Amino acid sequence: MIQATTLLTIALMALVTYLTRILGYVALRDRTLSARTTAVLDAAPGCVLIAVIAPSFVADRPADLIALAVTLVAATRLPLLATVLIGVAAAGLLRHFLG
C-alpha cells in the first residue's frame, strides 16, 4: 500500500510540473523567441532526464546500473518519451528480479 506522504509527494510533483508548463506558456504566448532561445527550450527536457538518472551513476545496486545502461542505449536511438518509458520499465523490472 502506498503511504500518504508518498502519494502527496507524487501529486505535488505533478502539480508543479503542470504549473511550470502552463506558466511558461502564459509568460511566452505573446513573444517571438529567437532561434537560440528555442534551441535552449528544446534541450531542457533532456537536461531534466539526465538530472533524474544521474544518481544511478553512483549506485551500488546492479539493477540500477543495468537499467542505466539500457536507458543510455535507448537514448541514442529513440525519442525522449520512449527512452523514459524504457528506462522506467527497465529499472522496475530489474529491481524486481535482481533486488
N, CA, C and O atoms as a Tinker XYZ file with bonds, in Angstrom:
   396  protein
     1  N      0.839000   -1.174000    0.000000    73     2
     2  CA     0.000000    0.000000    0.000000    64     1     3
     3  C      0.890000    1.247000    0.000000    63     2     4     5
     4  O      1.906000    1.294000    0.693000    81     3
     5  N      0.504000    2.232000   -0.769000    73     3     6
     6  CA     1.272000    3.470000   -0.854000    64     5     7
     7  C      1.020000    4.321000    0.388000    63     6     8     9
     8  O     -0.119000    4.495000    0.821000    81     7
     9  N      2.102000    4.843000    0.947000    73     7    10
    10  CA     1.966000    5.708000    2.109000    64     9    11
    11  C      1.404000    7.062000    1.684000    63    10    12    13
    12  O      1.579000    7.485000    0.541000    81    11
    13  N      0.736000    7.729000    2.601000    73    11    14
    14  CA     0.112000    9.019000    2.304000    64    13    15
    15  C      1.148000   10.059000    1.896000    63    14    16    17
    16  O      0.886000   10.873000    1.011000    81    15
    17  N      2.320000   10.044000    2.524000    73    15    18
    18  CA     3.350000   11.028000    2.171000    64    17    19
    19  C      3.884000   10.796000    0.758000    63    18    20    21
    20  O      4.195000   11.749000    0.043000    81    19
    21  N      3.987000    9.534000    0.362000    73    19    22
    22  CA     4.442000    9.229000   -0.993000    64    21    23
    23  C      3.425000    9.702000   -2.012000    63    22    24    25
    24  O      3.784000   10.315000   -3.017000    81    23
    25  N      2.164000    9.421000   -1.758000    73    23    26
    26  CA     1.098000    9.852000   -2.663000    64    25    27
    27  C      1.036000   11.374000   -2.741000    63    26    28    29
    28  O      0.863000   11.930000   -3.825000    81    27
    29  N      1.174000   12.047000   -1.612000    73    27    30
    30  CA     1.171000   13.505000   -1.594000    64    29    31
    31  C      2.365000   14.058000   -2.368000    63    30    32    33
    32  O      2.227000   15.037000   -3.101000    81    31
    33  N      3.515000   13.450000   -2.213000    73    31    34
    34  CA     4.710000   13.885000   -2.935000    64    33    35
    35  C      4.513000   13.756000   -4.439000    63    34    36    37
    36  O      4.860000   14.668000   -5.189000    81    35
    37  N      3.965000   12.644000   -4.881000    73    35    38
    38  CA     3.721000   12.433000   -6.309000    64    37    39
    39  C      2.728000   13.462000   -6.832000    63    38    40    41
    40  O      2.930000   14.027000   -7.907000    81    39
    41  N      1.665000   13.707000   -6.088000    73    39    42
    42  CA     0.656000   14.682000   -6.508000    64    41    43
    43  C      1.243000   16.086000   -6.588000    63    42    44    45
    44  O      0.958000   16.821000   -7.534000    81    43
    45  N      2.056000   16.465000   -5.614000    73    43    46
    46  CA     2.663000   17.797000   -5.636000    64    45    47
    47  C      3.681000   17.938000   -6.767000    63    46    48    49
    48  O      3.779000   19.000000   -7.382000    81    47
    49  N      4.430000   16.887000   -7.043000    73    47    50
    50  CA     5.373000   16.928000   -8.160000    64    49    51
    51  C      4.628000   17.083000   -9.485000    63    50    52    53
    52  O      5.063000   17.831000  -10.360000    81    51
    53  N      3.512000   16.379000   -9.633000    73    51    54
    54  CA     2.701000   16.512000  -10.843000    64    53    55
    55  C      2.147000   17.926000  -10.972000    63    54    56    57
    56  O      2.139000   18.492000  -12.065000    81    55
    57  N      1.688000   18.495000   -9.871000    73    55    58
    58  CA     1.155000   19.856000   -9.885000    64    57    59
    59  C      2.227000   20.869000  -10.275000    63    58    60    61
    60  O      1.975000   21.759000  -11.087000    81    59
    61  N      3.406000   20.738000   -9.707000    73    59    62
    62  CA     4.492000   21.657000  -10.036000    64    61    63
    63  C      4.889000   21.519000  -11.500000    63    62    64    65
    64  O      5.134000   22.522000  -12.170000    81    63
    65  N      4.954000   20.304000  -11.999000    73    63    66
    66  CA     5.276000   20.090000  -13.412000    64    65    67
    67  C      4.236000   20.745000  -14.302000    63    66    68    69
    68  O      4.576000   21.420000  -15.273000    81    67
    69  N      2.970000   20.545000  -13.970000    73    67    70
    70  CA     1.881000   21.140000  -14.749000    64    69    71
    71  C      1.965000   22.662000  -14.701000    63    70    72    73
    72  O      1.827000   23.323000  -15.731000    81    71
    73  N      2.192000   23.225000  -13.509000    73    71    74
    74  CA     2.266000   24.680000  -13.374000    64    73    75
    75  C      3.431000   25.275000  -14.162000    63    74    76    77
    76  O      3.298000   26.354000  -14.739000    81    75
    77  N      4.573000   24.581000  -14.193000    73    75    78
    78  CA     5.699000   25.121000  -14.959000    64    77    79
    79  C      5.376000   25.157000  -16.448000    63    78    80    81
    80  O      5.785000   26.083000  -17.150000    81    79
    81  N      4.658000   24.173000  -16.926000    73    79    82
    82  CA     4.274000   24.179000  -18.343000    64    81    83
    83  C      3.270000   25.291000  -18.639000    63    82    84    85
    84  O      3.418000   26.024000  -19.617000    81    83
    85  N      2.262000   25.411000  -17.802000    73    83    86
    86  CA     1.238000   26.426000  -18.027000    64    85    87
    87  C      1.814000   27.830000  -17.867000    63    86    88    89
    88  O      1.546000   28.706000  -18.688000    81    87
    89  N      2.602000   28.048000  -16.818000    73    87    90
    90  CA     3.172000   29.373000  -16.608000    64    89    91
    91  C      4.146000   29.756000  -17.718000    63    90    92    93
    92  O      4.229000   30.923000  -18.100000    81    91
    93  N      4.874000   28.785000  -18.230000    73    91    94
    94  CA     5.750000   29.057000  -19.363000    64    93    95
    95  C      4.968000   29.486000  -20.591000    63    94    96    97
    96  O      5.366000   30.410000  -21.301000    81    95
    97  N      3.873000   28.823000  -20.835000    73    95    98
    98  CA     3.026000   29.195000  -21.968000    64    97    99
    99  C      2.438000   30.588000  -21.774000    63    98   100   101
   100  O      2.448000   31.403000  -22.696000    81    99
   101  N      1.927000   30.861000  -20.577000    73    99   102
   102  CA     1.319000   32.169000  -20.295000    64   101   103
   103  C      2.365000   33.280000  -20.425000    63   102   104   105
   104  O      2.075000   34.337000  -20.986000    81   103
   105  N      3.547000   33.056000  -19.925000    73   103   106
   106  CA     4.585000   34.084000  -19.960000    64   105   107
   107  C      5.116000   34.334000  -21.366000    63   106   108   109
   108  O      5.533000   35.450000  -21.679000    81   107
   109  N      5.106000   33.310000  -22.218000    73   107   110
   110  CA     5.735000   33.441000  -23.537000    64   109   111
   111  C      4.753000   33.470000  -24.704000    63   110   112   113
   112  O      5.184000   33.484000  -25.857000    81   111
   113  N      3.463000   33.480000  -24.443000    73   111   114
   114  CA     2.496000   33.350000  -25.541000    64   113   115
   115  C      2.492000   34.525000  -26.507000    63   114   116   117
   116  O      2.176000   34.331000  -27.681000    81   115
   117  N      2.826000   35.729000  -26.072000    73   115   118
   118  CA     2.801000   36.897000  -26.948000    64   117   119
   119  C      4.186000   37.323000  -27.417000    63   118   120   121
   120  O      4.351000   38.418000  -27.954000    81   119
   121  N      5.173000   36.471000  -27.220000    73   119   122
   122  CA     6.542000   36.822000  -27.586000    64   121   123
   123  C      7.028000   35.965000  -28.741000    63   122   124   125
   124  O      6.609000   34.821000  -28.917000    81   123
   125  N      7.915000   36.547000  -29.513000    73   123   126
   126  CA     8.585000   35.813000  -30.574000    64   125   127
   127  C      9.974000   35.440000  -30.057000    63   126   128   129
   128  O     10.762000   36.307000  -29.680000    81   127
   129  N     10.259000   34.157000  -30.045000    73   127   130
   130  CA    11.529000   33.690000  -29.498000    64   129   131
   131  C     12.574000   33.577000  -30.594000    63   130   132   133
   132  O     12.264000   33.239000  -31.737000    81   131
   133  N     13.806000   33.861000  -30.234000    73   131   134
   134  CA    14.907000   33.714000  -31.182000    64   133   135
   135  C     15.200000   32.230000  -31.392000    63   134   136   137
   136  O     14.748000   31.383000  -30.621000    81   135
   137  N     15.941000   31.936000  -32.417000    73   135   138
   138  CA    16.307000   30.549000  -32.708000    64   137   139
   139  C     17.135000   29.957000  -31.571000    63   138   140   141
   140  O     16.997000   28.779000  -31.238000    81   139
   141  N     17.986000   30.774000  -30.985000    73   139   142
   142  CA    18.829000   30.303000  -29.882000    64   141   143
   143  C     17.984000   29.961000  -28.652000    63   142   144   145
   144  O     18.201000   28.933000  -28.012000    81   143
   145  N     17.025000   30.821000  -28.327000    73   143   146
   146  CA    16.148000   30.567000  -27.183000    64   145   147
   147  C     15.311000   29.326000  -27.414000    63   146   148   149
   148  O     15.119000   28.530000  -26.494000    81   147
   149  N     14.814000   29.147000  -28.617000    73   147   150
   150  CA    14.032000   27.962000  -28.955000    64   149   151
   151  C     14.872000   26.703000  -28.805000    63   150   152   153
   152  O     14.381000   25.687000  -28.313000    81   151
   153  N     16.124000   26.758000  -29.219000    73   151   154
   154  CA    17.015000   25.604000  -29.086000    64   153   155
   155  C     17.254000   25.257000  -27.621000    63   154   156   157
   156  O     17.287000   24.082000  -27.257000    81   155
   157  N     17.420000   26.271000  -26.784000    73   155   158
   158  CA    17.614000   26.034000  -25.343000    64   157   159
   159  C     16.369000   25.388000  -24.745000    63   158   160   161
   160  O     16.477000   24.436000  -23.971000    81   159
   161  N     15.199000   25.890000  -25.092000    73   159   162
   162  CA    13.959000   25.335000  -24.564000    64   161   163
   163  C     13.725000   23.908000  -25.059000    63   162   164   165
   164  O     13.162000   23.085000  -24.337000    81   163
   165  N     14.148000   23.616000  -26.272000    73   163   166
   166  CA    14.025000   22.248000  -26.785000    64   165   167
   167  C     14.965000   21.282000  -26.070000    63   166   168   169
   168  O     14.654000   20.099000  -25.935000    81   167
   169  N     16.100000   21.777000  -25.616000    73   167   170
   170  CA    17.079000   20.920000  -24.937000    64   169   171
   171  C     16.744000   20.684000  -23.473000    63   170   172   173
   172  O     17.267000   19.744000  -22.875000    81   171
   173  N     15.905000   21.491000  -22.887000    73   171   174
   174  CA    15.613000   21.410000  -21.452000    64   173   175
   175  C     15.089000   20.047000  -21.002000    63   174   176   177
   176  O     15.543000   19.562000  -19.966000    81   175
   177  N     14.159000   19.394000  -21.718000    73   175   178
   178  CA    13.689000   18.092000  -21.233000    64   177   179
   179  C     14.808000   17.060000  -21.114000    63   178   180   181
   180  O     14.803000   16.250000  -20.187000    81   179
   181  N     15.749000   17.079000  -22.024000    73   179   182
   182  CA    16.884000   16.160000  -21.931000    64   181   183
   183  C     17.726000   16.419000  -20.696000    63   182   184   185
   184  O     18.232000   15.485000  -20.075000    81   183
   185  N     17.875000   17.681000  -20.341000    73   183   186
   186  CA    18.633000   18.033000  -19.134000    64   185   187
   187  C     17.932000   17.525000  -17.881000    63   186   188   189
   188  O     18.577000   17.055000  -16.945000    81   187
   189  N     16.626000   17.623000  -17.873000    73   187   190
   190  CA    15.862000   17.126000  -16.730000    64   189   191
   191  C     16.006000   15.618000  -16.621000    63   190   192   193
   192  O     16.177000   15.088000  -15.523000    81   191
   193  N     15.940000   14.927000  -17.743000    73   191   194
   194  CA    16.097000   13.475000  -17.743000    64   193   195
   195  C     17.461000   13.078000  -17.189000    63   194   196   197
   196  O     17.561000   12.149000  -16.388000    81   195
   197  N     18.491000   13.763000  -17.604000    73   195   198
   198  CA    19.836000   13.463000  -17.110000    64   197   199
   199  C     19.915000   13.703000  -15.602000    63   198   200   201
   200  O     20.543000   12.925000  -14.885000    81   199
   201  N     19.286000   14.767000  -15.120000    73   199   202
   202  CA    19.300000   15.047000  -13.685000    64   201   203
   203  C     18.593000   13.954000  -12.891000    63   202   204   205
   204  O     18.954000   13.675000  -11.748000    81   203
   205  N     17.593000   13.345000  -13.497000    73   203   206
   206  CA    16.859000   12.285000  -12.805000    64   205   207
   207  C     17.666000   10.993000  -12.767000    63   206   208   209
   208  O     17.675000   10.303000  -11.747000    81   207
   209  N     18.342000   10.657000  -13.861000    73   207   210
   210  CA    19.049000    9.385000  -13.900000    64   209   211
   211  C     20.497000    9.477000  -13.436000    63   210   212   213
   212  O     21.131000    8.443000  -13.224000    81   211
   213  N     21.037000   10.674000  -13.272000    73   211   214
   214  CA    22.442000   10.825000  -12.878000    64   213   215
   215  C     22.786000   10.132000  -11.557000    63   214   216   217
   216  O     23.877000    9.572000  -11.452000    81   215
   217  N     21.915000   10.141000  -10.547000    73   215   218
   218  CA    22.286000    9.432000   -9.307000    64   217   219
   219  C     22.551000    7.943000   -9.513000    63   218   220   221
   220  O     23.238000    7.324000   -8.700000    81   219
   221  N     22.024000    7.364000  -10.575000    73   219   222
   222  CA    22.274000    5.946000  -10.839000    64   221   223
   223  C     23.738000    5.679000  -11.182000    63   222   224   225
   224  O     24.203000    4.547000  -11.054000    81   223
   225  N     24.463000    6.699000  -11.613000    73   223   226
   226  CA    25.870000    6.523000  -11.929000    64   225   227
   227  C     26.679000    6.119000  -10.703000    63   226   228   229
   228  O     27.703000    5.449000  -10.829000    81   227
   229  N     26.229000    6.520000   -9.527000    73   227   230
   230  CA    26.958000    6.194000   -8.311000    64   229   231
   231  C     26.255000    5.118000   -7.491000    63   230   232   233
   232  O     26.600000    4.893000   -6.331000    81   231
   233  N     25.283000    4.463000   -8.082000    73   231   234
   234  CA    24.540000    3.424000   -7.370000    64   233   235
   235  C     25.418000    2.195000   -7.186000    63   234   236   237
   236  O     26.316000    1.925000   -7.983000    81   235
   237  N     25.141000    1.464000   -6.127000    73   235   238
   238  CA    25.899000    0.243000   -5.889000    64   237   239
   239  C     25.053000   -1.003000   -6.166000    63   238   240   241
   240  O     25.512000   -2.126000   -5.957000    81   239
   241  N     23.823000   -0.803000   -6.635000    73   239   242
   242  CA    22.970000   -1.949000   -6.954000    64   241   243
   243  C     23.115000   -2.298000   -8.437000    63   242   244   245
   244  O     23.018000   -1.413000   -9.287000    81   243
   245  N     23.343000   -3.554000   -8.753000    73   243   246
   246  CA    23.494000   -3.957000  -10.149000    64   245   247
   247  C     22.260000   -3.637000  -10.993000    63   246   248   249
   248  O     22.390000   -3.278000  -12.163000    81   247
   249  N     21.077000   -3.763000  -10.417000    73   247   250
   250  CA    19.850000   -3.489000  -11.171000    64   249   251
   251  C     19.823000   -2.048000  -11.671000    63   250   252   253
   252  O     19.428000   -1.796000  -12.809000    81   251
   253  N     20.239000   -1.102000  -10.831000    73   251   254
   254  CA    20.245000    0.306000  -11.232000    64   253   255
   255  C     21.277000    0.578000  -12.317000    63   254   256   257
   256  O     21.022000    1.343000  -13.247000    81   255
   257  N     22.434000   -0.045000  -12.196000    73   255   258
   258  CA    23.480000    0.166000  -13.197000    64   257   259
   259  C     23.087000   -0.422000  -14.551000    63   258   260   261
   260  O     23.364000    0.177000  -15.590000    81   259
   261  N     22.446000   -1.585000  -14.548000    73   259   262
   262  CA    21.993000   -2.198000  -15.802000    64   261   263
   263  C     20.874000   -1.351000  -16.407000    63   262   264   265
   264  O     20.849000   -1.122000  -17.616000    81   263
   265  N     19.948000   -0.885000  -15.564000    73   263   266
   266  CA    18.863000   -0.030000  -16.058000    64   265   267
   267  C     19.420000    1.265000  -16.648000    63   266   268   269
   268  O     18.906000    1.763000  -17.650000    81   267
   269  N     20.453000    1.802000  -16.039000    73   267   270
   270  CA    21.099000    2.994000  -16.575000    64   269   271
   271  C     21.690000    2.719000  -17.960000    63   270   272   273
   272  O     21.545000    3.533000  -18.872000    81   271
   273  N     22.346000    1.587000  -18.113000    73   271   274
   274  CA    22.921000    1.232000  -19.410000    64   273   275
   275  C     21.826000    1.059000  -20.463000    63   274   276   277
   276  O     21.974000    1.518000  -21.596000    81   275
   277  N     20.739000    0.404000  -20.095000    73   275   278
   278  CA    19.619000    0.219000  -21.028000    64   277   279
   279  C     19.053000    1.579000  -21.439000    63   278   280   281
   280  O     18.750000    1.802000  -22.611000    81   279
   281  N     18.913000    2.478000  -20.477000    73   279   282
   282  CA    18.373000    3.810000  -20.758000    64   281   283
   283  C     19.304000    4.599000  -21.670000    63   282   284   285
   284  O     18.844000    5.279000  -22.586000    81   283
   285  N     20.591000    4.515000  -21.431000    73   283   286
   286  CA    21.546000    5.226000  -22.287000    64   285   287
   287  C     21.533000    4.704000  -23.716000    63   286   288   289
   288  O     21.631000    5.485000  -24.663000    81   287
   289  N     21.413000    3.399000  -23.879000    73   287   290
   290  CA    21.329000    2.832000  -25.235000    64   289   291
   291  C     20.041000    3.297000  -25.907000    63   290   292   293
   292  O     20.049000    3.670000  -27.080000    81   291
   293  N     18.942000    3.277000  -25.169000    73   291   294
   294  CA    17.666000    3.734000  -25.731000    64   293   295
   295  C     17.736000    5.213000  -26.115000    63   294   296   297
   296  O     17.163000    5.619000  -27.126000    81   295
   297  N     18.431000    6.011000  -25.319000    73   295   298
   298  CA    18.520000    7.444000  -25.591000    64   297   299
   299  C     19.270000    7.752000  -26.874000    63   298   300   301
   300  O     19.039000    8.788000  -27.497000    81   299
   301  N     20.166000    6.861000  -27.273000    73   299   302
   302  CA    20.912000    7.107000  -28.508000    64   301   303
   303  C     20.120000    6.742000  -29.755000    63   302   304   305
   304  O     20.501000    7.110000  -30.866000    81   303
   305  N     19.008000    6.012000  -29.574000    73   303   306
   306  CA    18.278000    5.519000  -30.738000    64   305   307
   307  C     16.816000    5.946000  -30.804000    63   306   308   309
   308  O     16.202000    5.882000  -31.869000    81   307
   309  N     16.254000    6.378000  -29.683000    73   307   310
   310  CA    14.814000    6.616000  -29.605000    64   309   311
   311  C     14.506000    8.035000  -29.138000    63   310   312   313
   312  O     15.365000    8.712000  -28.575000    81   311
   313  N     13.266000    8.481000  -29.378000    73   311   314
   314  CA    12.871000    9.793000  -28.859000    64   313   315
   315  C     12.742000    9.793000  -27.344000    63   314   316   317
   316  O     12.809000    8.742000  -26.706000    81   315
   317  N     12.557000   10.980000  -26.772000    73   315   318
   318  CA    12.579000   11.155000  -25.323000    64   317   319
   319  C     11.522000   10.323000  -24.603000    63   318   320   321
   320  O     11.838000    9.643000  -23.627000    81   319
   321  N     10.288000   10.362000  -25.062000    73   319   322
   322  CA     9.230000    9.631000  -24.368000    64   321   323
   323  C      9.506000    8.136000  -24.338000    63   322   324   325
   324  O      9.340000    7.497000  -23.300000    81   323
   325  N      9.920000    7.581000  -25.447000    73   323   326
   326  CA    10.238000    6.152000  -25.493000    64   325   327
   327  C     11.406000    5.822000  -24.570000    63   326   328   329
   328  O     11.406000    4.783000  -23.910000    81   327
   329  N     12.396000    6.701000  -24.525000    73   327   330
   330  CA    13.545000    6.490000  -23.647000    64   329   331
   331  C     13.126000    6.483000  -22.182000    63   330   332   333
   332  O     13.571000    5.637000  -21.407000    81   331
   333  N     12.278000    7.419000  -21.810000    73   331   334
   334  CA    11.818000    7.483000  -20.422000    64   333   335
   335  C     11.032000    6.224000  -20.076000    63   334   336   337
   336  O     11.247000    5.630000  -19.020000    81   335
   337  N     10.134000    5.819000  -20.946000    73   335   338
   338  CA     9.327000    4.619000  -20.681000    64   337   339
   339  C     10.198000    3.372000  -20.563000    63   338   340   341
   340  O      9.986000    2.548000  -19.674000    81   339
   341  N     11.156000    3.235000  -21.439000    73   339   342
   342  CA    12.058000    2.082000  -21.388000    64   341   343
   343  C     12.911000    2.126000  -20.117000    63   342   344   345
   344  O     13.118000    1.097000  -19.475000    81   343
   345  N     13.399000    3.298000  -19.757000    73   343   346
   346  CA    14.205000    3.426000  -18.545000    64   345   347
   347  C     13.430000    3.079000  -17.287000    63   346   348   349
   348  O     13.939000    2.381000  -16.410000    81   347
   349  N     12.209000    3.562000  -17.199000    73   347   350
   350  CA    11.377000    3.268000  -16.029000    64   349   351
   351  C     11.042000    1.784000  -15.973000    63   350   352   353
   352  O     11.125000    1.162000  -14.914000    81   351
   353  N     10.665000    1.222000  -17.116000    73   351   354
   354  CA    10.331000   -0.201000  -17.157000    64   353   355
   355  C     11.550000   -1.064000  -16.822000    63   354   356   357
   356  O     11.440000   -2.036000  -16.075000    81   355
   357  N     12.690000   -0.710000  -17.368000    73   355   358
   358  CA    13.905000   -1.473000  -17.087000    64   357   359
   359  C     14.262000   -1.418000  -15.609000    63   358   360   361
   360  O     14.605000   -2.434000  -15.004000    81   359
   361  N     14.178000   -0.214000  -15.031000    73   359   362
   362  CA    14.502000   -0.084000  -13.608000    64   361   363
   363  C     13.529000   -0.899000  -12.742000    63   362   364   365
   364  O     13.946000   -1.593000  -11.815000    81   363
   365  N     12.256000   -0.810000  -13.049000    73   363   366
   366  CA    11.267000   -1.550000  -12.267000    64   365   367
   367  C     11.446000   -3.056000  -12.373000    63   366   368   369
   368  O     11.445000   -3.762000  -11.364000    81   367
   369  N     11.597000   -3.544000  -13.596000    73   367   370
   370  CA    11.746000   -4.985000  -13.782000    64   369   371
   371  C     13.055000   -5.516000  -13.188000    63   370   372   373
   372  O     13.076000   -6.555000  -12.528000    81   371
   373  N     14.133000   -4.790000  -13.433000    73   371   374
   374  CA    15.417000   -5.255000  -12.909000    64   373   375
   375  C     15.470000   -5.206000  -11.392000    63   374   376   377
   376  O     16.054000   -6.091000  -10.766000    81   375
   377  N     14.869000   -4.182000  -10.789000    73   375   378
   378  CA    14.809000   -4.149000   -9.317000    64   377   379
   379  C     13.965000   -5.279000   -8.780000    63   378   380   381
   380  O     14.263000   -5.837000   -7.725000    81   379
   381  N     12.914000   -5.618000   -9.502000    73   379   382
   382  CA    12.051000   -6.711000   -9.050000    64   381   383
   383  C     12.792000   -8.059000   -9.100000    63   382   384   385
   384  O     12.731000   -8.856000   -8.163000    81   383
   385  N     13.491000   -8.287000  -10.221000    73   383   386
   386  CA    14.125000   -9.582000  -10.399000    64   385   387
   387  C     15.515000   -9.693000   -9.765000    63   386   388   389
   388  O     15.915000  -10.774000   -9.334000    81   387
   389  N     16.242000   -8.588000   -9.708000    73   387   390
   390  CA    17.593000   -8.626000   -9.146000    64   389   391
   391  C     17.677000   -8.100000   -7.723000    63   390   392   393
   392  O     18.680000   -8.302000   -7.037000    81   391
   393  N     16.640000   -7.436000   -7.287000    73   391   394
   394  CA    16.604000   -6.916000   -5.910000    64   393   395
   395  C     17.221000   -5.585000   -5.717000    63   394   396
   396  O     17.239000   -5.068000   -4.600000    81   395
